[in-house]
PDB file of C-alpha atoms in Angstrom:
ATOM      1  CA  MET A  10       0.025   0.075  -0.043  1.00 79.00           C
ATOM      2  CA  GLY A  11       1.112   3.575  -0.756  1.00 90.00           C
ATOM      3  CA  GLU A  12       2.632   5.935   1.851  1.00 94.00           C
ATOM      4  CA  ILE A  13       1.068   9.312   2.536  1.00 94.00           C
ATOM      5  CA  LYS A  14       3.520  12.038   1.875  1.00 94.00           C
ATOM      6  CA  LYS A  15       3.751  15.757   1.814  1.00 93.00           C
ATOM      7  CA  PRO A  16       4.120  16.748  -1.859  1.00 93.00           C
ATOM      8  CA  LEU A  17       6.987  18.497  -3.318  1.00 95.00           C
ATOM      9  CA  PRO A  18       6.937  22.221  -3.877  1.00 95.00           C
ATOM     10  CA  GLU A  19       5.696  23.086  -7.389  1.00 96.00           C
ATOM     11  CA  LYS A  20       5.751  26.096  -9.505  1.00 97.00           C
ATOM     12  CA  LEU A  21       2.509  28.197  -9.384  1.00 97.00           C
ATOM     13  CA  VAL A  22       1.124  29.270 -12.827  1.00 98.00           C
ATOM     14  CA  VAL A  23      -1.959  31.466 -13.157  1.00 98.00           C
ATOM     15  CA  ALA A  24      -4.087  31.998 -16.419  1.00 98.00           C
ATOM     16  CA  PHE A  25      -6.046  35.030 -16.860  1.00 98.00           C
ATOM     17  CA  ILE A  26      -8.803  35.888 -19.238  1.00 97.00           C
ATOM     18  CA  TYR A  27     -10.015  39.471 -19.048  1.00 97.00           C
ATOM     19  CA  LYS A  28     -11.128  42.514 -20.717  1.00 96.00           C
ATOM     20  CA  GLU A  29     -10.225  45.376 -18.693  1.00 96.00           C
ATOM     21  CA  GLU A  30      -6.657  45.937 -17.841  1.00 97.00           C
ATOM     22  CA  GLU A  31      -7.154  47.460 -14.389  1.00 98.00           C
ATOM     23  CA  ILE A  32      -9.014  44.294 -13.239  1.00 96.00           C
ATOM     24  CA  TYR A  33      -5.857  42.259 -14.447  1.00 98.00           C
ATOM     25  CA  VAL A  34      -3.385  44.598 -12.633  1.00 98.00           C
ATOM     26  CA  ARG A  35      -5.352  44.265  -9.325  1.00 98.00           C
ATOM     27  CA  ALA A  36      -5.757  40.762  -9.499  1.00 98.00           C
ATOM     28  CA  LYS A  37      -1.973  40.343 -10.082  1.00 98.00           C
ATOM     29  CA  GLU A  38      -1.147  42.705  -7.199  1.00 98.00           C
ATOM     30  CA  MET A  39      -3.385  40.577  -4.749  1.00 98.00           C
ATOM     31  CA  LEU A  40      -1.745  37.248  -6.038  1.00 98.00           C
ATOM     32  CA  GLN A  41       1.857  38.863  -5.443  1.00 97.00           C
ATOM     33  CA  GLU A  42       0.805  39.981  -1.908  1.00 97.00           C
ATOM     34  CA  LYS A  43       0.084  36.145  -1.103  1.00 96.00           C
ATOM     35  CA  PHE A  44       2.644  34.490  -3.217  1.00 96.00           C
ATOM     36  CA  ASP A  45       5.464  36.956  -3.713  1.00 93.00           C
ATOM     37  CA  SER A  46       7.319  38.209  -6.678  1.00 95.00           C
ATOM     38  CA  VAL A  47       6.383  37.160 -10.329  1.00 97.00           C
ATOM     39  CA  ASP A  48       8.969  35.846 -12.339  1.00 97.00           C
ATOM     40  CA  PHE A  49       7.246  35.237 -15.744  1.00 98.00           C
ATOM     41  CA  GLU A  50       4.597  37.423 -17.336  1.00 98.00           C
ATOM     42  CA  SER A  51       3.317  36.706 -20.775  1.00 98.00           C
ATOM     43  CA  GLU A  52       2.516  39.148 -23.522  1.00 98.00           C
ATOM     44  CA  LYS A  53      -1.105  39.953 -23.890  1.00 98.00           C
ATOM     45  CA  LEU A  54      -2.845  37.303 -26.099  1.00 98.00           C
ATOM     46  CA  SER A  55      -6.105  37.608 -27.794  1.00 97.00           C
ATOM     47  CA  PHE A  56      -8.668  35.088 -26.747  1.00 96.00           C
ATOM     48  CA  THR A  57     -10.491  34.202 -29.841  1.00 93.00           C
ATOM     49  CA  TYR A  58     -10.833  30.453 -29.334  1.00 92.00           C
ATOM     50  CA  THR A  59     -14.287  30.619 -28.079  1.00 94.00           C
ATOM     51  CA  ASP A  60     -17.174  33.038 -27.427  1.00 94.00           C
ATOM     52  CA  TYR A  61     -18.048  31.066 -24.329  1.00 95.00           C
ATOM     53  CA  TYR A  62     -17.032  33.729 -21.836  1.00 93.00           C
ATOM     54  CA  ASN A  63     -18.555  36.845 -24.055  1.00 92.00           C
ATOM     55  CA  LYS A  64     -21.850  36.825 -22.175  1.00 93.00           C
ATOM     56  CA  GLU A  65     -20.317  37.170 -18.923  1.00 94.00           C
ATOM     57  CA  ILE A  66     -17.226  39.131 -19.573  1.00 93.00           C
ATOM     58  CA  GLY A  67     -17.752  40.601 -23.073  1.00 93.00           C
ATOM     59  CA  ASP A  68     -15.850  40.356 -26.307  1.00 93.00           C
ATOM     60  CA  ASN A  69     -12.480  41.229 -27.247  1.00 95.00           C
ATOM     61  CA  LEU A  70     -11.076  39.227 -24.495  1.00 97.00           C
ATOM     62  CA  ILE A  71      -7.301  38.999 -23.446  1.00 97.00           C
ATOM     63  CA  ARG A  72      -5.435  36.030 -22.053  1.00 97.00           C
ATOM     64  CA  ARG A  73      -2.281  36.404 -20.042  1.00 98.00           C
ATOM     65  CA  PHE A  74      -0.163  34.039 -17.842  1.00 98.00           C
ATOM     66  CA  ILE A  75       1.905  34.691 -14.854  1.00 98.00           C
ATOM     67  CA  SER A  76       4.142  32.494 -12.505  1.00 98.00           C
ATOM     68  CA  PHE A  77       5.694  32.984  -9.287  1.00 98.00           C
ATOM     69  CA  LYS A  78       9.257  32.869  -8.157  1.00 96.00           C
ATOM     70  CA  GLU A  79       8.935  30.863  -5.055  1.00 95.00           C
ATOM     71  CA  LEU A  80       7.872  27.267  -5.266  1.00 95.00           C
ATOM     72  CA  GLN A  81       4.603  26.500  -3.315  1.00 93.00           C
TER      73      GLN A  81
END
């Protein structure tokens, strides 16, 4: 039978889909307060793969990824 062990630390990566830059900036700041410094931030990518989120967020959506320096 397997043994229960504490998992190894892992890289935290967060994906965003948003319309308003201010919302993205605030969310990133809140995450930095909790998880420390960002070590990667992708460029803005147009999110045109589906219209699934358009009803809730709107159209012309942006996707972006960030990751954090400290392992979690």
